[in-house]
Amino acid sequence: MTSHQTTQTMKPATAAKKLGVYLEATPAEFQEGVVSRAELNALQSDPPEWLQELRRNGPHPRPVVASKLGVSIAGLARGGVTEPLTTEQIDALKQESPEWLQKERATQADVRKEAVRIKERNAARAEQADRD
């Protein structure tokens, strides 16, 4: 009995998400085809010029914009940022440092501190339970 290994493929939107790029900014042949797991791995390990350029200058999808600004995706929406931004636009926002961005960064910092506190509390409880 021989086993047929089917090639695992994904939609361009999924591949773009995994690559951290904005789908509409990718080349037409990328948007119109399907991407195999092997092709995705090749793109990640040896990115072509268009992928390097997108990662460097954008436009970037919301998760990347949020990460570069140090806020949540919801924080972007609250700040009125709903469109993809280029690296230049992100840098300009950082320079301007509008009030909403300062507030969202503070909120994100509080969320991270709380996550660490809960993780430490749970670890201490687990350690206590192991002793009992």
GROMACS .gro file of N, CA, C and O in nm:
model
  528
    1MET      N    1   0.083  -0.118   0.000
    1MET     CA    2   0.000   0.000   0.000
    1MET      C    3   0.088   0.125   0.000
    1MET      O    4   0.177   0.138   0.082
    2THR      N    5   0.065   0.213  -0.092
    2THR     CA    6   0.141   0.336  -0.097
    2THR      C    7   0.057   0.449  -0.043
    2THR      O    8  -0.064   0.453  -0.062
    3SER      N    9   0.122   0.539   0.025
    3SER     CA   10   0.047   0.652   0.079
    3SER      C   11   0.068   0.773  -0.012
    3SER      O   12   0.180   0.803  -0.052
    4HIS      N   13  -0.041   0.836  -0.044
    4HIS     CA   14  -0.034   0.958  -0.123
    4HIS      C   15  -0.035   1.075  -0.026
    4HIS      O   16  -0.125   1.087   0.056
    5GLN      N   17   0.065   1.156  -0.037
    5GLN     CA   18   0.069   1.272   0.049
    5GLN      C   19   0.015   1.390  -0.029
    5GLN      O   20   0.069   1.427  -0.133
    6THR      N   21  -0.095   1.444   0.020
    6THR     CA   22  -0.153   1.558  -0.049
    6THR      C   23  -0.079   1.684  -0.006
    6THR      O   24  -0.036   1.696   0.109
    7THR      N   25  -0.064   1.773  -0.098
    7THR     CA   26   0.002   1.898  -0.069
    7THR      C   27  -0.093   1.989   0.007
    7THR      O   28  -0.205   2.013  -0.038
    8GLN      N   29  -0.047   2.033   0.121
    8GLN     CA   30  -0.129   2.122   0.201
    8GLN      C   31  -0.119   2.263   0.143
    8GLN      O   32  -0.009   2.315   0.124
    9THR      N   33  -0.234   2.320   0.111
    9THR     CA   34  -0.235   2.455   0.054
    9THR      C   35  -0.320   2.546   0.140
    9THR      O   36  -0.398   2.501   0.224
   10MET      N   37  -0.304   2.674   0.116
   10MET     CA   38  -0.383   2.773   0.190
   10MET      C   39  -0.420   2.887   0.096
   10MET      O   40  -0.356   2.906  -0.008
   11LYS      N   41  -0.521   2.959   0.136
   11LYS     CA   42  -0.563   3.075   0.059
   11LYS      C   43  -0.458   3.184   0.072
   11LYS      O   44  -0.386   3.190   0.172
   12PRO      N   45  -0.451   3.272  -0.026
   12PRO     CA   46  -0.354   3.382  -0.018
   12PRO      C   47  -0.371   3.467   0.109
   12PRO      O   48  -0.273   3.513   0.166
   13ALA      N   49  -0.495   3.486   0.153
   13ALA     CA   50  -0.518   3.568   0.274
   13ALA      C   51  -0.453   3.504   0.396
   13ALA      O   52  -0.393   3.574   0.479
   14THR      N   53  -0.462   3.372   0.406
   14THR     CA   54  -0.400   3.302   0.517
   14THR      C   55  -0.249   3.312   0.510
   14THR      O   56  -0.182   3.337   0.610
   15ALA      N   57  -0.194   3.293   0.390
   15ALA     CA   58  -0.049   3.303   0.372
   15ALA      C   59   0.000   3.444   0.404
   15ALA      O   60   0.103   3.460   0.471
   16ALA      N   61  -0.073   3.546   0.360
   16ALA     CA   62  -0.034   3.684   0.388
   16ALA      C   63  -0.035   3.710   0.538
   16ALA      O   64   0.056   3.775   0.591
   17LYS      N   65  -0.134   3.656   0.606
   17LYS     CA   66  -0.143   3.673   0.751
   17LYS      C   67  -0.022   3.608   0.819
   17LYS      O   68   0.039   3.666   0.908
   18LYS      N   69   0.012   3.487   0.775
   18LYS     CA   70   0.127   3.417   0.833
   18LYS      C   71   0.259   3.490   0.802
   18LYS      O   72   0.352   3.485   0.881
   19LEU      N   73   0.265   3.557   0.689
   19LEU     CA   74   0.385   3.632   0.651
   19LEU      C   75   0.387   3.771   0.714
   19LEU      O   76   0.489   3.840   0.707
   20GLY      N   77   0.274   3.815   0.770
   20GLY     CA   78   0.268   3.946   0.833
   20GLY      C   79   0.264   4.061   0.734
   20GLY      O   80   0.318   4.168   0.761
   21VAL      N   81   0.198   4.037   0.619
   21VAL     CA   82   0.188   4.142   0.518
   21VAL      C   83   0.042   4.168   0.481
   21VAL      O   84  -0.044   4.083   0.503
   22TYR      N   85   0.017   4.283   0.424
   22TYR     CA   86  -0.115   4.324   0.382
   22TYR      C   87  -0.143   4.263   0.245
   22TYR      O   88  -0.071   4.290   0.148
   23LEU      N   89  -0.244   4.178   0.236
   23LEU     CA   90  -0.272   4.101   0.115
   23LEU      C   91  -0.286   4.190  -0.009
   23LEU      O   92  -0.230   4.160  -0.114
   24GLU      N   93  -0.360   4.300   0.002
   24GLU     CA   94  -0.385   4.385  -0.115
   24GLU      C   95  -0.257   4.449  -0.170
   24GLU      O   96  -0.256   4.498  -0.282
   25ALA      N   97  -0.150   4.448  -0.093
   25ALA     CA   98  -0.024   4.507  -0.139
   25ALA      C   99   0.068   4.403  -0.202
   25ALA      O  100   0.173   4.438  -0.256
   26THR      N  101   0.029   4.277  -0.197
   26THR     CA  102   0.112   4.171  -0.255
   26THR      C  103   0.093   4.166  -0.407
   26THR      O  104  -0.007   4.216  -0.459
   27PRO      N  105   0.186   4.102  -0.478
   27PRO     CA  106   0.172   4.091  -0.625
   27PRO      C  107   0.046   4.013  -0.664
   27PRO      O  108  -0.002   3.928  -0.589
   28ALA      N  109  -0.007   4.043  -0.781
   28ALA     CA  110  -0.131   3.980  -0.829
   28ALA      C  111  -0.120   3.829  -0.833
   28ALA      O  112  -0.215   3.759  -0.795
   29GLU      N  113  -0.006   3.775  -0.876
   29GLU     CA  114   0.006   3.629  -0.883
   29GLU      C  115  -0.003   3.564  -0.745
   29GLU      O  116  -0.050   3.452  -0.732
   30PHE      N  117   0.041   3.635  -0.641
   30PHE     CA  118   0.027   3.584  -0.504
   30PHE      C  119  -0.120   3.586  -0.462
   30PHE      O  120  -0.170   3.491  -0.404
   31GLN      N  121  -0.188   3.696  -0.493
   31GLN     CA  122  -0.328   3.712  -0.452
   31GLN      C  123  -0.422   3.615  -0.523
   31GLN      O  124  -0.524   3.575  -0.467
   32GLU      N  125  -0.388   3.577  -0.644
   32GLU     CA  126  -0.480   3.498  -0.726
   32GLU      C  127  -0.460   3.348  -0.713
   32GLU      O  128  -0.547   3.271  -0.753
   33GLY      N  129  -0.348   3.304  -0.661
   33GLY     CA  130  -0.319   3.161  -0.655
   33GLY      C  131  -0.345   3.103  -0.517
   33GLY      O  132  -0.407   3.164  -0.432
   34VAL      N  133  -0.299   2.980  -0.500
   34VAL     CA  134  -0.298   2.919  -0.367
   34VAL      C  135  -0.152   2.901  -0.329
   34VAL      O  136  -0.064   2.897  -0.415
   35VAL      N  137  -0.126   2.893  -0.201
   35VAL     CA  138   0.011   2.883  -0.152
   35VAL      C  139   0.026   2.751  -0.079
   35VAL      O  140  -0.051   2.722   0.013
   36SER      N  141   0.124   2.672  -0.120
   36SER     CA  142   0.148   2.544  -0.053
   36SER      C  143   0.232   2.571   0.072
   36SER      O  144   0.294   2.677   0.086
   37ARG      N  145   0.233   2.473   0.159
   37ARG     CA  146   0.314   2.484   0.281
   37ARG      C  147   0.461   2.502   0.244
   37ARG      O  148   0.532   2.583   0.303
   38ALA      N  149   0.507   2.428   0.143
   38ALA     CA  150   0.647   2.438   0.099
   38ALA      C  151   0.676   2.579   0.045
   38ALA      O  152   0.783   2.636   0.073
   39GLU      N  153   0.583   2.636  -0.031
   39GLU     CA  154   0.602   2.771  -0.084
   39GLU      C  155   0.607   2.873   0.030
   39GLU      O  156   0.689   2.965   0.028
   40LEU      N  157   0.520   2.856   0.129
   40LEU     CA  158   0.520   2.946   0.244
   40LEU      C  159   0.653   2.938   0.317
   40LEU      O  160   0.711   3.041   0.352
   41ASN      N  161   0.700   2.816   0.340
   41ASN     CA  162   0.829   2.799   0.407
   41ASN      C  163   0.941   2.864   0.328
   41ASN      O  164   1.032   2.926   0.385
   42ALA      N  165   0.936   2.850   0.195
   42ALA     CA  166   1.038   2.912   0.110
   42ALA      C  167   1.030   3.065   0.119
   42ALA      O  168   1.134   3.133   0.126
   43LEU      N  169   0.910   3.119   0.120
   43LEU     CA  170   0.893   3.265   0.133
   43LEU      C  171   0.946   3.314   0.267
   43LEU      O  172   1.003   3.423   0.275
   44GLN      N  173   0.926   3.235   0.373
   44GLN     CA  174   0.973   3.276   0.505
   44GLN      C  175   1.125   3.266   0.518
   44GLN      O  176   1.189   3.353   0.576
   45SER      N  177   1.182   3.159   0.462
   45SER     CA  178   1.326   3.139   0.478
   45SER      C  179   1.409   3.224   0.382
   45SER      O  180   1.520   3.265   0.415
   46ASP      N  181   1.358   3.247   0.263
   46ASP     CA  182   1.430   3.326   0.163
   46ASP      C  183   1.332   3.421   0.095
   46ASP      O  184   1.291   3.398  -0.020
   47PRO      N  185   1.292   3.528   0.165
   47PRO     CA  186   1.190   3.617   0.109
   47PRO      C  187   1.235   3.687  -0.018
   47PRO      O  188   1.347   3.738  -0.024
   48PRO      N  189   1.147   3.690  -0.121
   48PRO     CA  190   1.179   3.764  -0.242
   48PRO      C  191   1.179   3.915  -0.214
   48PRO      O  192   1.132   3.959  -0.109
   49GLU      N  193   1.227   3.990  -0.308
   49GLU     CA  194   1.239   4.136  -0.291
   49GLU      C  195   1.106   4.201  -0.256
   49GLU      O  196   1.100   4.288  -0.170
   50TRP      N  197   0.996   4.160  -0.323
   50TRP     CA  198   0.865   4.223  -0.296
   50TRP      C  199   0.823   4.200  -0.150
   50TRP      O  200   0.765   4.290  -0.088
   51LEU      N  201   0.854   4.084  -0.095
   51LEU     CA  202   0.817   4.055   0.044
   51LEU      C  203   0.904   4.134   0.140
   51LEU      O  204   0.854   4.191   0.238
   52GLN      N  205   1.032   4.143   0.112
   52GLN     CA  206   1.122   4.223   0.195
   52GLN      C  207   1.078   4.369   0.196
   52GLN      O  208   1.076   4.434   0.301
   53GLU      N  209   1.041   4.419   0.078
   53GLU     CA  210   0.997   4.559   0.065
   53GLU      C  211   0.869   4.583   0.145
   53GLU      O  212   0.856   4.684   0.215
   54LEU      N  213   0.772   4.490   0.134
   54LEU     CA  214   0.647   4.505   0.210
   54LEU      C  215   0.672   4.504   0.360
   54LEU      O  216   0.613   4.582   0.434
   55ARG      N  217   0.756   4.414   0.405
   55ARG     CA  218   0.786   4.405   0.548
   55ARG      C  219   0.860   4.529   0.596
   55ARG      O  220   0.839   4.574   0.709
   56ARG      N  221   0.942   4.585   0.511
   56ARG     CA  222   1.022   4.702   0.549
   56ARG      C  223   0.938   4.830   0.548
   56ARG      O  224   0.942   4.908   0.642
   57ASN      N  225   0.861   4.852   0.440
   57ASN     CA  226   0.794   4.980   0.422
   57ASN      C  227   0.642   4.977   0.427
   57ASN      O  228   0.579   5.081   0.431
   58GLY      N  229   0.581   4.858   0.420
   58GLY     CA  230   0.436   4.849   0.424
   58GLY      C  231   0.375   4.870   0.289
   58GLY      O  232   0.444   4.867   0.188
   59PRO      N  233   0.246   4.887   0.283
   59PRO     CA  234   0.154   4.906   0.396
   59PRO      C  235   0.145   4.779   0.482
   59PRO      O  236   0.154   4.668   0.431
   60HIS      N  237   0.129   4.803   0.612
   60HIS     CA  238   0.125   4.694   0.709
   60HIS      C  239  -0.018   4.666   0.752
   60HIS      O  240  -0.097   4.759   0.767
   61PRO      N  241  -0.053   4.538   0.778
   61PRO     CA  242  -0.186   4.505   0.830
   61PRO      C  243  -0.199   4.552   0.976
   61PRO      O  244  -0.098   4.578   1.043
   62ARG      N  245  -0.321   4.559   1.022
   62ARG     CA  246  -0.347   4.610   1.157
   62ARG      C  247  -0.266   4.543   1.268
   62ARG      O  248  -0.215   4.613   1.355
   63PRO      N  249  -0.253   4.409   1.270
   63PRO     CA  250  -0.174   4.350   1.379
   63PRO      C  251  -0.029   4.400   1.382
   63PRO      O  252   0.028   4.422   1.489
   64VAL      N  253   0.029   4.422   1.265
   64VAL     CA  254   0.166   4.472   1.258
   64VAL      C  255   0.171   4.619   1.300
   64VAL      O  256   0.261   4.659   1.375
   65VAL      N  257   0.075   4.698   1.256
   65VAL     CA  258   0.069   4.839   1.295
   65VAL      C  259   0.055   4.849   1.447
   65VAL      O  260   0.127   4.926   1.512
   66ALA      N  261  -0.035   4.770   1.504
   66ALA     CA  262  -0.056   4.773   1.649
   66ALA      C  263   0.072   4.736   1.723
   66ALA      O  264   0.111   4.803   1.819
   67SER      N  265   0.139   4.633   1.675
   67SER     CA  266   0.264   4.590   1.739
   67SER      C  267   0.371   4.698   1.732
   67SER      O  268   0.439   4.727   1.831
   68LYS      N  269   0.386   4.760   1.615
   68LYS     CA  270   0.488   4.864   1.597
   68LYS      C  271   0.458   4.987   1.684
   68LYS      O  272   0.550   5.056   1.725
   69LEU      N  273   0.330   5.012   1.711
   69LEU     CA  274   0.293   5.127   1.793
   69LEU      C  275   0.285   5.092   1.942
   69LEU      O  276   0.272   5.180   2.026
   70GLY      N  277   0.288   4.962   1.973
   70GLY     CA  278   0.281   4.919   2.113
   70GLY      C  279   0.142   4.928   2.172
   70GLY      O  280   0.127   4.958   2.291
   71VAL      N  281   0.040   4.906   2.088
   71VAL     CA  282  -0.099   4.911   2.133
   71VAL      C  283  -0.172   4.787   2.085
   71VAL      O  284  -0.119   4.709   2.007
   72SER      N  285  -0.296   4.771   2.129
   72SER     CA  286  -0.378   4.659   2.082
   72SER      C  287  -0.448   4.698   1.952
   72SER      O  288  -0.455   4.816   1.916
   73ILE      N  289  -0.503   4.597   1.885
   73ILE     CA  290  -0.579   4.625   1.762
   73ILE      C  291  -0.702   4.707   1.797
   73ILE      O  292  -0.738   4.800   1.725
   74ALA      N  293  -0.765   4.676   1.909
   74ALA     CA  294  -0.881   4.754   1.953
   74ALA      C  295  -0.839   4.898   1.983
   74ALA      O  296  -0.914   4.993   1.956
   75GLY      N  297  -0.720   4.916   2.037
   75GLY     CA  298  -0.668   5.050   2.065
   75GLY      C  299  -0.651   5.130   1.937
   75GLY      O  300  -0.675   5.251   1.935
   76LEU      N  301  -0.609   5.063   1.830
   76LEU     CA  302  -0.599   5.131   1.700
   76LEU      C  303  -0.736   5.183   1.658
   76LEU      O  304  -0.749   5.297   1.614
   77ALA      N  305  -0.835   5.095   1.670
   77ALA     CA  306  -0.971   5.134   1.629
   77ALA      C  307  -1.021   5.251   1.714
   77ALA      O  308  -1.080   5.345   1.661
   78ARG      N  309  -0.996   5.245   1.845
   78ARG     CA  310  -1.038   5.355   1.932
   78ARG      C  311  -0.968   5.485   1.893
   78ARG      O  312  -1.023   5.593   1.907
   79GLY      N  313  -0.845   5.473   1.842
   79GLY     CA  314  -0.770   5.591   1.799
   79GLY      C  315  -0.807   5.637   1.659
   79GLY      O  316  -0.753   5.734   1.609
   80GLY      N  317  -0.898   5.563   1.593
   80GLY     CA  318  -0.943   5.602   1.461
   80GLY      C  319  -0.857   5.550   1.347
   80GLY      O  320  -0.874   5.590   1.233
   81VAL      N  321  -0.764   5.459   1.378
   81VAL     CA  322  -0.678   5.402   1.273
   81VAL      C  323  -0.744   5.272   1.225
   81VAL      O  324  -0.744   5.173   1.296
   82THR      N  325  -0.800   5.277   1.106
   82THR     CA  326  -0.869   5.160   1.053
   82THR      C  327  -0.808   5.110   0.924
   82THR      O  328  -0.839   5.000   0.880
   83GLU      N  329  -0.720   5.187   0.864
   83GLU     CA  330  -0.658   5.151   0.737
   83GLU      C  331  -0.515   5.102   0.762
   83GLU      O  332  -0.453   5.139   0.861
   84PRO      N  333  -0.462   5.023   0.671
   84PRO     CA  334  -0.322   4.984   0.681
   84PRO      C  335  -0.233   5.108   0.674
   84PRO      O  336  -0.267   5.205   0.606
   85LEU      N  337  -0.122   5.105   0.744
   85LEU     CA  338  -0.029   5.218   0.744
   85LEU      C  339   0.107   5.175   0.694
   85LEU      O  340   0.147   5.060   0.710
   86THR      N  341   0.179   5.270   0.634
   86THR     CA  342   0.316   5.244   0.592
   86THR      C  343   0.409   5.267   0.712
   86THR      O  344   0.368   5.326   0.813
   87THR      N  345   0.531   5.222   0.699
   87THR     CA  346   0.630   5.243   0.805
   87THR      C  347   0.648   5.392   0.829
   87THR      O  348   0.659   5.436   0.944
   88GLU      N  349   0.648   5.470   0.723
   88GLU     CA  350   0.664   5.615   0.734
   88GLU      C  351   0.548   5.676   0.815
   88GLU      O  352   0.570   5.761   0.901
   89GLN      N  353   0.425   5.631   0.788
   89GLN     CA  354   0.309   5.681   0.863
   89GLN      C  355   0.315   5.640   1.009
   89GLN      O  356   0.280   5.718   1.099
   90ILE      N  357   0.362   5.518   1.035
   90ILE     CA  358   0.375   5.471   1.173
   90ILE      C  359   0.478   5.555   1.247
   90ILE      O  360   0.455   5.598   1.361
   91ASP      N  361   0.592   5.580   1.182
   91ASP     CA  362   0.697   5.662   1.244
   91ASP      C  363   0.646   5.804   1.271
   91ASP      O  364   0.677   5.863   1.375
   92ALA      N  365   0.566   5.858   1.179
   92ALA     CA  366   0.510   5.993   1.198
   92ALA      C  367   0.416   5.994   1.319
   92ALA      O  368   0.417   6.088   1.399
   93LEU      N  369   0.335   5.889   1.332
   93LEU     CA  370   0.246   5.880   1.448
   93LEU      C  371   0.325   5.873   1.578
   93LEU      O  372   0.288   5.937   1.678
   94LYS      N  373   0.433   5.797   1.578
   94LYS     CA  374   0.518   5.788   1.697
   94LYS      C  375   0.575   5.924   1.732
   94LYS      O  376   0.582   5.962   1.850
   95GLN      N  377   0.618   6.000   1.629
   95GLN     CA  378   0.674   6.133   1.651
   95GLN      C  379   0.569   6.230   1.707
   95GLN      O  380   0.597   6.306   1.798
   96GLU      N  381   0.449   6.225   1.647
   96GLU     CA  382   0.341   6.313   1.692
   96GLU      C  383   0.297   6.277   1.833
   96GLU      O  384   0.261   6.365   1.910
   97SER      N  385   0.298   6.148   1.862
   97SER     CA  386   0.254   6.094   1.991
   97SER      C  387   0.122   6.158   2.037
   97SER      O  388   0.116   6.223   2.141
   98PRO      N  389   0.014   6.139   1.958
   98PRO     CA  390  -0.114   6.197   1.997
   98PRO      C  391  -0.162   6.139   2.130
   98PRO      O  392  -0.116   6.033   2.175
   99GLU      N  393  -0.254   6.209   2.191
   99GLU     CA  394  -0.303   6.170   2.323
   99GLU      C  395  -0.360   6.027   2.324
   99GLU      O  396  -0.335   5.950   2.416
  100TRP      N  397  -0.435   5.991   2.219
  100TRP     CA  398  -0.493   5.857   2.215
  100TRP      C  399  -0.384   5.749   2.215
  100TRP      O  400  -0.400   5.644   2.277
  101LEU      N  401  -0.272   5.776   2.146
  101LEU     CA  402  -0.164   5.679   2.140
  101LEU      C  403  -0.097   5.664   2.276
  101LEU      O  404  -0.070   5.552   2.320
  102GLN      N  405  -0.075   5.773   2.344
  102GLN     CA  406  -0.017   5.768   2.479
  102GLN      C  407  -0.108   5.689   2.573
  102GLN      O  408  -0.061   5.604   2.650
  103LYS      N  409  -0.238   5.716   2.563
  103LYS     CA  410  -0.335   5.647   2.650
  103LYS      C  411  -0.339   5.497   2.620
  103LYS      O  412  -0.339   5.414   2.711
  104GLU      N  413  -0.340   5.462   2.492
  104GLU     CA  414  -0.345   5.321   2.453
  104GLU      C  415  -0.218   5.246   2.490
  104GLU      O  416  -0.222   5.131   2.530
  105ARG      N  417  -0.104   5.314   2.480
  105ARG     CA  418   0.022   5.251   2.521
  105ARG      C  419   0.022   5.225   2.671
  105ARG      O  420   0.069   5.121   2.716
  106ALA      N  421  -0.030   5.320   2.748
  106ALA     CA  422  -0.039   5.301   2.892
  106ALA      C  423  -0.133   5.186   2.926
  106ALA      O  424  -0.104   5.103   3.014
  107THR      N  425  -0.246   5.180   2.856
  107THR     CA  426  -0.341   5.071   2.876
  107THR      C  427  -0.276   4.937   2.845
  107THR      O  428  -0.289   4.841   2.921
  108GLN      N  429  -0.204   4.931   2.734
  108GLN     CA  430  -0.136   4.807   2.694
  108GLN      C  431  -0.031   4.767   2.798
  108GLN      O  432  -0.017   4.648   2.829
  109ALA      N  433   0.041   4.864   2.851
  109ALA     CA  434   0.141   4.835   2.954
  109ALA      C  435   0.074   4.778   3.079
  109ALA      O  436   0.125   4.682   3.140
  110ASP      N  437  -0.041   4.834   3.117
  110ASP     CA  438  -0.116   4.784   3.233
  110ASP      C  439  -0.164   4.641   3.209
  110ASP      O  440  -0.158   4.557   3.299
  111VAL      N  441  -0.211   4.614   3.089
  111VAL     CA  442  -0.258   4.479   3.054
  111VAL      C  443  -0.143   4.379   3.065
  111VAL      O  444  -0.160   4.270   3.119
  112ARG      N  445  -0.028   4.416   3.016
  112ARG     CA  446   0.089   4.327   3.024
  112ARG      C  447   0.131   4.302   3.169
  112ARG      O  448   0.164   4.190   3.206
  113LYS      N  449   0.131   4.409   3.250
  113LYS     CA  450   0.166   4.393   3.391
  113LYS      C  451   0.070   4.299   3.461
  113LYS      O  452   0.110   4.214   3.540
  114GLU      N  453  -0.059   4.315   3.432
  114GLU     CA  454  -0.161   4.229   3.493
  114GLU      C  455  -0.143   4.084   3.448
  114GLU      O  456  -0.157   3.992   3.528
  115ALA      N  457  -0.109   4.063   3.322
  115ALA     CA  458  -0.088   3.927   3.272
  115ALA      C  459   0.029   3.861   3.344
  115ALA      O  460   0.023   3.744   3.381
  116VAL      N  461   0.136   3.937   3.367
  116VAL     CA  462   0.252   3.884   3.440
  116VAL      C  463   0.213   3.852   3.584
  116VAL      O  464   0.249   3.747   3.637
  117ARG      N  465   0.137   3.942   3.647
  117ARG     CA  466   0.095   3.920   3.785
  117ARG      C  467   0.011   3.793   3.797
  117ARG      O  468   0.033   3.711   3.886
  118ILE      N  469  -0.081   3.773   3.705
  118ILE     CA  470  -0.168   3.654   3.708
  118ILE      C  471  -0.085   3.528   3.684
  118ILE      O  472  -0.105   3.426   3.752
  119LYS      N  473   0.008   3.535   3.592
  119LYS     CA  474   0.093   3.419   3.563
  119LYS      C  475   0.175   3.382   3.687
  119LYS      O  476   0.186   3.263   3.721
  120GLU      N  477   0.232   3.482   3.754
  120GLU     CA  478   0.310   3.456   3.875
  120GLU      C  479   0.221   3.401   3.986
  120GLU      O  480   0.261   3.309   4.058
  121ARG      N  481   0.101   3.455   3.999
  121ARG     CA  482   0.008   3.406   4.101
  121ARG      C  483  -0.029   3.260   4.074
  121ARG      O  484  -0.028   3.177   4.166
  122ASN      N  485  -0.057   3.228   3.949
  122ASN     CA  486  -0.093   3.090   3.914
  122ASN      C  487   0.023   2.994   3.936
  122ASN      O  488   0.004   2.880   3.980
  123ALA      N  489   0.145   3.040   3.906
  123ALA     CA  490   0.263   2.957   3.928
  123ALA      C  491   0.282   2.930   4.078
  123ALA      O  492   0.314   2.818   4.118
  124ALA      N  493   0.260   3.034   4.159
  124ALA     CA  494   0.273   3.018   4.304
  124ALA      C  495   0.167   2.922   4.357
  124ALA      O  496   0.195   2.837   4.443
  125ARG      N  497   0.047   2.932   4.305
  125ARG     CA  498  -0.060   2.840   4.347
  125ARG      C  499  -0.028   2.696   4.307
  125ARG      O  500  -0.051   2.603   4.384
  126ALA      N  501   0.024   2.677   4.186
  126ALA     CA  502   0.060   2.544   4.140
  126ALA      C  503   0.171   2.485   4.226
  126ALA      O  504   0.170   2.367   4.261
  127GLU      N  505   0.267   2.569   4.261
  127GLU     CA  506   0.377   2.525   4.347
  127GLU      C  507   0.325   2.487   4.484
  127GLU      O  508   0.365   2.386   4.541
  128GLN      N  509   0.233   2.565   4.537
  128GLN     CA  510   0.172   2.536   4.668
  128GLN      C  511   0.093   2.405   4.661
  128GLN      O  512   0.100   2.323   4.751
  129ALA      N  513   0.022   2.383   4.553
  129ALA     CA  514  -0.057   2.261   4.537
  129ALA      C  515   0.034   2.138   4.528
  129ALA      O  516  -0.002   2.030   4.578
  130ASP      N  517   0.151   2.155   4.465
  130ASP     CA  518   0.246   2.045   4.456
  130ASP      C  519   0.301   2.007   4.593
  130ASP      O  520   0.330   1.890   4.619
  131ARG      N  521   0.315   2.105   4.682
  131ARG     CA  522   0.365   2.079   4.816
  131ARG      C  523   0.263   2.011   4.905
  131ARG      O  524   0.297   1.940   4.995
  132ASP      N  525   0.135   2.039   4.876
  132ASP     CA  526   0.027   1.984   4.962
  132ASP      C  527  -0.001   1.839   4.935
  132ASP      O  528   0.031   1.769   4.856
   0.00000   0.00000   0.00000
